[in-house]
Amino acid sequence: MSETLSSPYLCAPVGSWPRPPELVRAVRERRRGRLDPDSFRRLADDAVRAAVAAQEAAGLDVITDGEQRRDNFLAFVAEKLEGVTMMTVAELLPYLEDKAAFEEVLGTLDVPAFSLTNPVAVGPVRRRQSLAGDEVEFLRHITDRPIKVALPGPYLLTRAMWVESLSQPTYRDREALAEDVIRVLREEIAELQAKGVAIVQLDEPIFTEVVFTQRHAHRTFMCGALTQRLEAEAELTWAVEVVNRTAAGLTGGASWLAVHICRGNWSTREELLLRGDWSPLIPHLKRLEVDQLVLECATDRAGSWEILGQLPQRLGIGVVNPRTAAVEDPEAIANRVRALTQFVPPERIALNPDCGFGTFAERPMNDLQVATAKLRAMTAARDRLAAGL
Ligand SMILES: [Zn+2]
C-alpha cells in the first residue's frame, strides 16, 4: 500500500461524491426521524457501491465512499459523538452573537438555512462509536483499492461546535473544548490507520476564511465559522497548534495523514467564494506537521502555483474544479503540473479535484456525468505525466 501511495501524480478524490436523489431524500427523512436505520443503510450501501464504481472506472489510485452516509462533511459527527447535537443553521440563529449580520449574509448567498446542519457541543464530548469505522468496514467488502477517509479537522470542529450559550455550561472556553476534540480525533485516526486506511484527511476549510474574509473586509458565510470574527495571525497560530497536537506521532507511517484546505464549496457561483492566492497562508502551512496538504489550486481564485514550492509536505494539487460545468483539458492540466515540477519534485505531487463534489447532501456541485468526466480528465493528465517520467 505504501508503494502505491509513493507513486508520483497519485490520483485521489477529496472526499464527497454527488448523492442520488433518493438518498438525498433519505438523508432528510432520517434527520427528521422518519426513516429507520436499516432502510437508510440499504439505500446508502447502494449509493456507496455506485460512487466506488465511478471512481474505479475513472482510474483513481485511491478511493473514498463518497461520504454518501453523511449529512455533510462536518455535521455527521453529531450522530457518532456524545455531548454533541446536530442543529440546522435556522435553529442556531437565535444563539448567535451577531444574528442580523448573519441573516443578511445567508440571504445574499442563497444559503438554505433550514437544510444546512452544524454540530454543537452541549455536553462532555466523547466518542460513542467510531466516526468512520462503519464506512471503512463496508468499503473493505466492495473494493481492493487503497481507501481514503476525510474527517473534520480539529480547528474546524472546535470552531463549529463552540456556541457559547450552549457549550459554556460544560466547557469554560473553546480552548477547553479543543482538548476533547483533539483526543477524540487522535483516537479515531489511530483506529483508521490500524484498519489499513491509506490516507486520513483532516478537513480545515476555514483556514482560508480566517485570512480572506478579513483581507477583504466583508463577511462571508462558511459552515463552521458562524459567529466569531477573529484576528487572523493569532487565530491561525492557534489553528496550526491544534492540528499539530492532533497529528503528533500519527504521521510518517504506512498511512498518510493529510490536511485539506479549500475556500468553501457551498455555491457554484465563483464570485461568492473566497478569493486570494496562497501567499498569506504559506508561513502557517509550512508549520503543519502532517504528511500531505490537499489544496485548492484549479480555480483562478487560488492564484499562481509557484509559491507552493515553499511547502515541505507532499502536495495534493487541485487540478479540476468541482463547481464548474466545463471539463478541464488533460493536456492543459499536465502542462500546468509539468511547470510545477520546477519547484516541487514529481514524487511529492499528487492530483485531486479542488474539493468534494457533494460536500452538502442537499447541494451537489455537479451532476454525475460532469463529475465523472472531471475525474477522467485528472487521470488522463496523470497518465500523460507518468509517461514522461
Ligand atoms: Zn474542500
Tab-separated table of C-alpha atoms and ligand atoms in Angstrom:
chain	number	residue	atom	x	y	z
A	1	MET	CA	0.000	0.000	0.000
A	2	SER	CA	2.739	2.463	0.866
A	3	GLU	CA	4.247	1.662	-2.541
A	4	THR	CA	1.042	2.854	-4.233
A	5	LEU	CA	0.989	5.974	-2.089
A	6	SER	CA	4.502	7.000	-3.019
A	7	SER	CA	3.959	6.830	-6.800
A	8	PRO	CA	4.228	10.255	-8.469
A	9	TYR	CA	0.992	12.000	-9.504
A	10	LEU	CA	-1.154	9.730	-7.330
A	11	CYS	CA	-4.822	10.462	-8.117
A	12	ALA	CA	-7.254	10.680	-5.215
A	13	PRO	CA	-10.637	12.290	-4.604
A	14	VAL	CA	-11.019	14.925	-1.880
A	15	GLY	CA	-13.928	13.084	-0.281
A	16	SER	CA	-17.542	13.606	-1.272
A	17	TRP	CA	-19.432	12.484	-4.384
A	18	PRO	CA	-22.930	13.577	-5.597
A	19	ARG	CA	-25.668	11.557	-3.892
A	20	PRO	CA	-28.551	10.041	-5.895
A	21	PRO	CA	-31.897	11.903	-5.412
A	22	GLU	CA	-33.452	9.046	-3.403
A	23	LEU	CA	-30.534	9.191	-0.960
A	24	VAL	CA	-30.820	12.980	-0.582
A	25	ARG	CA	-34.478	12.457	0.327
A	26	ALA	CA	-33.498	9.671	2.726
A	27	VAL	CA	-30.883	11.892	4.449
A	28	ARG	CA	-33.628	14.479	5.023
A	29	GLU	CA	-36.139	11.901	6.282
A	30	ARG	CA	-33.581	10.353	8.617
A	31	ARG	CA	-32.754	13.780	10.073
A	32	ARG	CA	-36.481	14.226	10.824
A	33	GLY	CA	-36.656	10.794	12.442
A	34	ARG	CA	-38.977	9.438	9.747
A	35	LEU	CA	-36.708	6.716	8.348
A	36	ASP	CA	-35.438	3.652	10.199
A	37	PRO	CA	-31.681	2.966	10.250
A	38	ASP	CA	-31.897	-0.275	8.208
A	39	SER	CA	-33.800	1.306	5.331
A	40	PHE	CA	-31.307	4.162	5.289
A	41	ARG	CA	-28.352	1.763	5.349
A	42	ARG	CA	-29.664	-0.208	2.365
A	43	LEU	CA	-30.039	2.951	0.267
A	44	ALA	CA	-26.654	4.283	1.353
A	45	ASP	CA	-24.917	0.944	0.635
A	46	ASP	CA	-26.204	1.069	-2.955
A	47	ALA	CA	-25.082	4.685	-3.312
A	48	VAL	CA	-21.598	3.845	-1.993
A	49	ARG	CA	-21.311	0.933	-4.459
A	50	ALA	CA	-22.134	3.332	-7.312
A	51	ALA	CA	-19.707	6.015	-6.036
A	52	VAL	CA	-16.874	3.480	-5.759
A	53	ALA	CA	-17.632	2.038	-9.202
A	54	ALA	CA	-17.444	5.541	-10.716
A	55	GLN	CA	-14.080	6.257	-9.067
A	56	GLU	CA	-12.641	2.887	-10.058
A	57	ALA	CA	-13.832	3.282	-13.645
A	58	ALA	CA	-12.198	6.723	-13.773
A	59	GLY	CA	-8.903	5.127	-12.736
A	60	LEU	CA	-8.326	6.749	-9.351
A	61	ASP	CA	-5.445	5.270	-7.317
A	62	VAL	CA	-7.236	5.846	-4.012
A	63	ILE	CA	-10.992	5.897	-3.398
A	64	THR	CA	-13.453	7.174	-0.787
A	65	ASP	CA	-17.026	6.147	-0.054
A	66	GLY	CA	-18.160	9.499	-1.440
A	67	GLU	CA	-19.397	10.476	2.051
A	68	GLN	CA	-22.772	9.097	0.961
A	69	ARG	CA	-23.864	8.317	4.538
A	70	ARG	CA	-23.088	11.814	5.806
A	71	ASP	CA	-25.470	14.732	6.137
A	72	ASN	CA	-22.456	16.864	5.340
A	73	PHE	CA	-18.677	16.682	5.823
A	74	LEU	CA	-18.941	18.200	9.291
A	75	ALA	CA	-22.337	17.615	10.919
A	76	PHE	CA	-22.291	13.804	10.601
A	77	VAL	CA	-20.117	13.603	13.728
A	78	ALA	CA	-23.145	14.578	15.847
A	79	GLU	CA	-24.558	11.066	15.385
A	80	LYS	CA	-21.302	9.465	16.472
A	81	LEU	CA	-20.328	11.613	19.437
A	82	GLU	CA	-21.733	12.005	22.929
A	83	GLY	CA	-22.301	15.588	24.035
A	84	VAL	CA	-22.925	16.849	20.514
A	85	THR	CA	-26.237	17.710	18.882
A	86	MET	CA	-26.968	18.450	15.227
A	87	MET	CA	-28.746	21.750	14.625
A	88	THR	CA	-29.813	23.381	11.383
A	89	VAL	CA	-28.432	26.842	10.768
A	90	ALA	CA	-32.000	28.152	11.170
A	91	GLU	CA	-32.234	26.574	14.638
A	92	LEU	CA	-28.873	28.074	15.561
A	93	LEU	CA	-29.696	31.661	14.615
A	94	PRO	CA	-31.214	32.653	17.991
A	95	TYR	CA	-27.964	31.661	19.740
A	96	LEU	CA	-25.582	33.619	17.534
A	97	GLU	CA	-23.971	36.842	18.731
A	98	ASP	CA	-24.425	38.783	15.504
A	99	LYS	CA	-27.711	37.422	14.238
A	100	ALA	CA	-28.765	40.297	11.961
A	101	ALA	CA	-25.485	40.372	10.040
A	102	PHE	CA	-25.535	36.615	9.686
A	103	GLU	CA	-29.101	36.551	8.349
A	104	GLU	CA	-28.144	39.172	5.793
A	105	VAL	CA	-25.221	37.034	4.640
A	106	LEU	CA	-27.458	33.976	4.324
A	107	GLY	CA	-29.900	35.983	2.226
A	108	THR	CA	-27.185	37.318	-0.080
A	109	LEU	CA	-25.643	33.943	-0.653
A	110	ASP	CA	-28.852	31.992	-1.086
A	111	VAL	CA	-27.792	29.502	1.566
A	112	PRO	CA	-30.696	27.302	2.667
A	113	ALA	CA	-30.610	27.884	6.444
A	114	PHE	CA	-33.238	25.199	7.025
A	115	SER	CA	-31.171	22.489	5.388
A	116	LEU	CA	-27.564	23.184	6.388
A	117	THR	CA	-26.669	21.431	9.603
A	118	ASN	CA	-23.960	22.038	12.165
A	119	PRO	CA	-22.742	20.033	15.196
A	120	VAL	CA	-22.907	21.867	18.550
A	121	ALA	CA	-21.220	20.895	21.835
A	122	VAL	CA	-23.863	20.667	24.565
A	123	GLY	CA	-22.117	18.271	26.970
A	124	PRO	CA	-18.795	16.461	27.525
A	125	VAL	CA	-17.602	15.371	24.054
A	126	ARG	CA	-16.515	11.758	23.615
A	127	ARG	CA	-16.829	9.025	21.005
A	128	ARG	CA	-19.986	6.937	21.285
A	129	GLN	CA	-18.722	4.977	18.288
A	130	SER	CA	-16.060	5.347	15.608
A	131	LEU	CA	-16.683	8.336	13.323
A	132	ALA	CA	-15.862	6.485	10.099
A	133	GLY	CA	-15.327	2.847	11.141
A	134	ASP	CA	-18.629	1.733	9.582
A	135	GLU	CA	-17.730	3.454	6.284
A	136	VAL	CA	-14.369	1.651	6.149
A	137	GLU	CA	-15.841	-1.761	7.029
A	138	PHE	CA	-18.243	-1.526	4.107
A	139	LEU	CA	-15.591	-0.268	1.661
A	140	ARG	CA	-13.342	-3.210	2.573
A	141	HIS	CA	-16.079	-5.551	1.323
A	142	ILE	CA	-16.501	-3.912	-2.061
A	143	THR	CA	-13.057	-2.701	-3.187
A	144	ASP	CA	-9.378	-3.660	-3.169
A	145	ARG	CA	-8.190	-0.110	-3.822
A	146	PRO	CA	-6.450	1.907	-1.115
A	147	ILE	CA	-9.012	3.807	0.960
A	148	LYS	CA	-9.083	7.455	1.945
A	149	VAL	CA	-11.248	8.836	4.762
A	150	ALA	CA	-11.913	12.531	5.381
A	151	LEU	CA	-12.706	13.808	8.874
A	152	PRO	CA	-13.472	17.346	10.005
A	153	GLY	CA	-10.217	18.793	11.331
A	154	PRO	CA	-9.753	19.832	14.964
A	155	TYR	CA	-9.817	23.572	14.285
A	156	LEU	CA	-12.958	23.383	12.132
A	157	LEU	CA	-14.671	21.064	14.587
A	158	THR	CA	-13.871	23.165	17.648
A	159	ARG	CA	-14.928	26.386	15.982
A	160	ALA	CA	-18.134	24.872	14.632
A	161	MET	CA	-19.138	23.144	17.862
A	162	TRP	CA	-18.406	26.101	20.147
A	163	VAL	CA	-21.629	28.078	20.571
A	164	GLU	CA	-21.049	29.982	23.791
A	165	SER	CA	-24.514	29.938	25.322
A	166	LEU	CA	-24.944	26.205	24.598
A	167	SER	CA	-21.379	24.976	25.204
A	168	GLN	CA	-20.345	27.013	28.237
A	169	PRO	CA	-22.269	25.049	30.838
A	170	THR	CA	-19.786	22.232	30.024
A	171	TYR	CA	-16.640	23.977	28.793
A	172	ARG	CA	-15.171	27.171	30.234
A	173	ASP	CA	-13.966	28.305	26.777
A	174	ARG	CA	-13.306	26.915	23.299
A	175	GLU	CA	-9.706	26.036	24.245
A	176	ALA	CA	-11.139	23.631	26.833
A	177	LEU	CA	-13.453	22.149	24.184
A	178	ALA	CA	-10.452	21.758	21.831
A	179	GLU	CA	-8.796	19.409	24.361
A	180	ASP	CA	-11.651	16.920	23.973
A	181	VAL	CA	-11.845	17.400	20.179
A	182	ILE	CA	-8.129	16.617	19.846
A	183	ARG	CA	-8.478	13.493	21.999
A	184	VAL	CA	-11.480	12.224	20.014
A	185	LEU	CA	-9.740	12.765	16.663
A	186	ARG	CA	-6.479	11.144	17.804
A	187	GLU	CA	-8.397	8.026	18.898
A	188	GLU	CA	-10.174	7.960	15.543
A	189	ILE	CA	-7.078	8.483	13.361
A	190	ALA	CA	-5.129	5.751	15.182
A	191	GLU	CA	-8.057	3.359	14.735
A	192	LEU	CA	-8.424	4.112	10.999
A	193	GLN	CA	-4.684	3.694	10.436
A	194	ALA	CA	-4.791	0.351	12.266
A	195	LYS	CA	-7.604	-0.708	9.895
A	196	GLY	CA	-5.223	-0.054	6.972
A	197	VAL	CA	-6.778	3.191	5.711
A	198	ALA	CA	-4.234	4.663	3.266
A	199	ILE	CA	-4.987	8.370	3.715
A	200	VAL	CA	-6.732	10.035	6.644
A	201	GLN	CA	-7.532	13.630	5.741
A	202	LEU	CA	-8.436	16.400	8.164
A	203	ASP	CA	-10.700	18.985	6.501
A	204	GLU	CA	-9.781	22.523	7.543
A	205	PRO	CA	-11.589	24.762	5.018
A	206	ILE	CA	-11.860	27.724	7.365
A	207	PHE	CA	-8.094	28.387	7.451
A	208	THR	CA	-8.807	30.438	4.329
A	209	GLU	CA	-11.922	32.045	5.790
A	210	VAL	CA	-9.774	33.447	8.614
A	211	VAL	CA	-7.428	35.104	6.127
A	212	PHE	CA	-9.504	36.133	3.164
A	213	THR	CA	-12.639	37.345	4.921
A	214	GLN	CA	-10.556	39.847	6.873
A	215	ARG	CA	-8.424	40.927	3.975
A	216	HIS	CA	-11.452	41.946	2.013
A	217	ALA	CA	-13.252	43.445	4.995
A	218	HIS	CA	-16.628	41.887	4.357
A	219	ARG	CA	-18.222	38.917	5.971
A	220	THR	CA	-18.860	35.718	4.190
A	221	PHE	CA	-20.579	32.533	5.104
A	222	MET	CA	-18.826	29.300	5.761
A	223	CYS	CA	-20.334	26.448	7.653
A	224	GLY	CA	-18.332	26.127	10.841
A	225	ALA	CA	-17.420	29.814	11.048
A	226	LEU	CA	-20.743	31.073	12.220
A	227	THR	CA	-20.095	33.685	14.799
A	228	GLN	CA	-16.657	34.962	15.520
A	229	ARG	CA	-14.517	37.410	13.601
A	230	LEU	CA	-11.033	36.883	14.873
A	231	GLU	CA	-7.587	38.360	14.458
A	232	ALA	CA	-6.053	36.313	11.644
A	233	GLU	CA	-2.456	35.779	12.791
A	234	ALA	CA	-3.291	34.756	16.359
A	235	GLU	CA	-6.141	32.599	15.129
A	236	LEU	CA	-4.050	30.726	12.560
A	237	THR	CA	-1.237	30.204	15.057
A	238	TRP	CA	-3.760	28.512	17.329
A	239	ALA	CA	-5.287	26.553	14.417
A	240	VAL	CA	-1.864	25.141	13.448
A	241	GLU	CA	-1.192	24.248	17.074
A	242	VAL	CA	-4.406	22.208	17.438
A	243	VAL	CA	-3.743	20.381	14.148
A	244	ASN	CA	-0.156	19.582	15.187
A	245	ARG	CA	-1.266	18.330	18.578
A	246	THR	CA	-3.835	16.106	16.829
A	247	ALA	CA	-1.212	14.798	14.377
A	248	ALA	CA	1.644	14.240	16.859
A	249	GLY	CA	3.077	10.724	16.487
A	250	LEU	CA	0.463	9.721	13.861
A	251	THR	CA	2.392	10.739	10.714
A	252	GLY	CA	5.094	9.147	8.640
A	253	GLY	CA	3.844	5.544	8.732
A	254	ALA	CA	2.198	3.328	6.125
A	255	SER	CA	-0.745	5.759	6.064
A	256	TRP	CA	-0.612	9.424	5.131
A	257	LEU	CA	-2.105	11.999	7.423
A	258	ALA	CA	-3.312	14.881	5.249
A	259	VAL	CA	-4.881	18.308	5.762
A	260	HIS	CA	-7.302	19.643	3.132
A	261	ILE	CA	-7.794	23.376	2.736
A	262	CYS	CA	-10.215	24.956	0.268
A	263	ARG	CA	-12.269	28.123	0.087
A	264	GLY	CA	-15.781	26.826	0.613
A	265	ASN	CA	-17.975	24.667	-1.509
A	266	TRP	CA	-21.468	25.938	-0.762
A	267	SER	CA	-22.061	27.663	-4.078
A	268	THR	CA	-21.290	27.199	-7.764
A	269	ARG	CA	-21.132	30.999	-8.143
A	270	GLU	CA	-17.380	31.571	-8.080
A	271	GLU	CA	-17.755	35.310	-7.350
A	272	LEU	CA	-19.268	34.462	-3.942
A	273	LEU	CA	-16.368	32.272	-2.855
A	274	LEU	CA	-13.185	33.354	-1.092
A	275	ARG	CA	-10.545	34.847	-3.368
A	276	GLY	CA	-6.804	35.179	-2.855
A	277	ASP	CA	-3.582	33.312	-3.581
A	278	TRP	CA	-1.840	31.061	-1.073
A	279	SER	CA	0.858	33.562	-0.015
A	280	PRO	CA	-0.671	34.779	3.302
A	281	LEU	CA	-1.157	31.176	4.385
A	282	ILE	CA	2.268	29.807	3.406
A	283	PRO	CA	4.045	30.624	6.725
A	284	HIS	CA	1.289	28.798	8.626
A	285	LEU	CA	1.028	25.841	6.233
A	286	LYS	CA	4.806	25.331	6.466
A	287	ARG	CA	4.405	24.643	10.184
A	288	LEU	CA	1.743	21.934	9.756
A	289	GLU	CA	3.398	18.661	10.815
A	290	VAL	CA	1.447	16.341	8.517
A	291	ASP	CA	2.391	14.160	5.525
A	292	GLN	CA	0.307	15.855	2.850
A	293	LEU	CA	-1.539	19.108	2.105
A	294	VAL	CA	-4.535	18.800	-0.223
A	295	LEU	CA	-5.009	22.275	-1.655
A	296	GLU	CA	-7.494	24.022	-3.890
A	297	CYS	CA	-5.479	25.141	-6.912
A	298	ALA	CA	-7.617	24.699	-10.053
A	299	THR	CA	-9.798	27.767	-9.619
A	300	ASP	CA	-8.279	31.081	-10.752
A	301	ARG	CA	-9.159	32.412	-7.306
A	302	ALA	CA	-6.275	30.381	-5.870
A	303	GLY	CA	-3.602	32.291	-7.837
A	304	SER	CA	-0.199	31.089	-9.030
A	305	TRP	CA	1.226	27.659	-8.127
A	306	GLU	CA	4.857	28.741	-7.972
A	307	ILE	CA	4.649	29.752	-4.321
A	308	LEU	CA	3.642	26.188	-3.364
A	309	GLY	CA	7.305	25.255	-3.906
A	310	GLN	CA	7.974	26.735	-0.459
A	311	LEU	CA	5.952	23.997	1.260
A	312	PRO	CA	7.820	20.967	2.643
A	313	GLN	CA	4.907	18.463	2.642
A	314	ARG	CA	3.658	16.232	-0.186
A	315	LEU	CA	1.163	18.334	-2.134
A	316	GLY	CA	-2.245	17.249	-3.342
A	317	ILE	CA	-2.802	19.744	-6.151
A	318	GLY	CA	-6.376	20.581	-7.136
A	319	VAL	CA	-6.436	20.226	-10.925
A	320	VAL	CA	-10.181	20.150	-11.679
A	321	ASN	CA	-12.850	22.489	-10.318
A	322	PRO	CA	-15.872	20.556	-8.958
A	323	ARG	CA	-18.084	23.654	-9.241
A	324	THR	CA	-17.835	24.350	-12.993
A	325	ALA	CA	-19.642	22.695	-15.898
A	326	ALA	CA	-16.693	22.765	-18.325
A	327	VAL	CA	-14.464	19.693	-18.158
A	328	GLU	CA	-10.755	20.514	-17.954
A	329	ASP	CA	-8.406	19.520	-20.785
A	330	PRO	CA	-5.970	16.750	-19.684
A	331	GLU	CA	-3.096	18.218	-21.727
A	332	ALA	CA	-3.595	21.659	-20.135
A	333	ILE	CA	-3.595	20.048	-16.667
A	334	ALA	CA	-0.437	18.093	-17.494
A	335	ASN	CA	1.312	21.248	-18.759
A	336	ARG	CA	0.495	23.163	-15.601
A	337	VAL	CA	1.736	20.307	-13.410
A	338	ARG	CA	4.940	19.991	-15.523
A	339	ALA	CA	5.604	23.677	-14.827
A	340	LEU	CA	5.152	22.995	-11.103
A	341	THR	CA	7.867	20.315	-11.195
A	342	GLN	CA	10.414	23.157	-11.499
A	343	PHE	CA	9.583	23.880	-7.860
A	344	VAL	CA	8.258	20.558	-6.465
A	345	PRO	CA	9.654	17.104	-7.416
A	346	PRO	CA	7.122	14.681	-9.022
A	347	GLU	CA	7.259	12.245	-6.085
A	348	ARG	CA	5.866	14.979	-3.858
A	349	ILE	CA	2.974	15.776	-6.226
A	350	ALA	CA	-0.453	14.123	-6.047
A	351	LEU	CA	-3.513	15.145	-8.079
A	352	ASN	CA	-7.038	15.719	-6.807
A	353	PRO	CA	-10.102	17.853	-7.509
A	354	ASP	CA	-10.269	21.227	-5.735
A	355	CYS	CA	-12.862	19.954	-3.248
A	356	GLY	CA	-15.529	17.283	-2.974
A	357	PHE	CA	-18.386	17.013	-5.476
A	358	GLY	CA	-21.095	16.781	-2.804
A	359	THR	CA	-19.908	18.479	0.383
A	360	PHE	CA	-23.519	19.040	1.500
A	361	ALA	CA	-26.097	16.325	0.755
A	362	GLU	CA	-28.610	18.886	-0.494
A	363	ARG	CA	-26.138	20.740	-2.728
A	364	PRO	CA	-24.201	18.571	-5.168
A	365	MET	CA	-21.678	20.687	-7.081
A	366	ASN	CA	-22.195	18.855	-10.360
A	367	ASP	CA	-24.154	16.050	-11.967
A	368	LEU	CA	-22.687	12.562	-12.204
A	369	GLN	CA	-21.742	12.856	-15.842
A	370	VAL	CA	-19.661	16.011	-15.436
A	371	ALA	CA	-18.160	14.845	-12.139
A	372	THR	CA	-17.087	11.560	-13.749
A	373	ALA	CA	-15.636	13.341	-16.784
A	374	LYS	CA	-13.603	15.578	-14.474
A	375	LEU	CA	-12.118	12.567	-12.674
A	376	ARG	CA	-11.248	11.078	-16.074
A	377	ALA	CA	-9.527	14.327	-17.133
A	378	MET	CA	-7.441	14.127	-13.977
A	379	THR	CA	-6.345	10.510	-14.504
A	380	ALA	CA	-5.662	11.179	-18.209
A	381	ALA	CA	-3.348	14.024	-17.127
A	382	ARG	CA	-1.649	11.635	-14.643
A	383	ASP	CA	-1.056	9.096	-17.435
A	384	ARG	CA	0.489	11.766	-19.691
A	385	LEU	CA	2.738	12.952	-16.852
A	386	ALA	CA	3.748	9.419	-15.852
A	387	ALA	CA	4.647	8.609	-19.489
A	388	GLY	CA	7.148	11.479	-19.390
A	389	LEU	CA	8.961	10.248	-16.280
B	1	ZN	ZN	-12.894	21.397	0.345
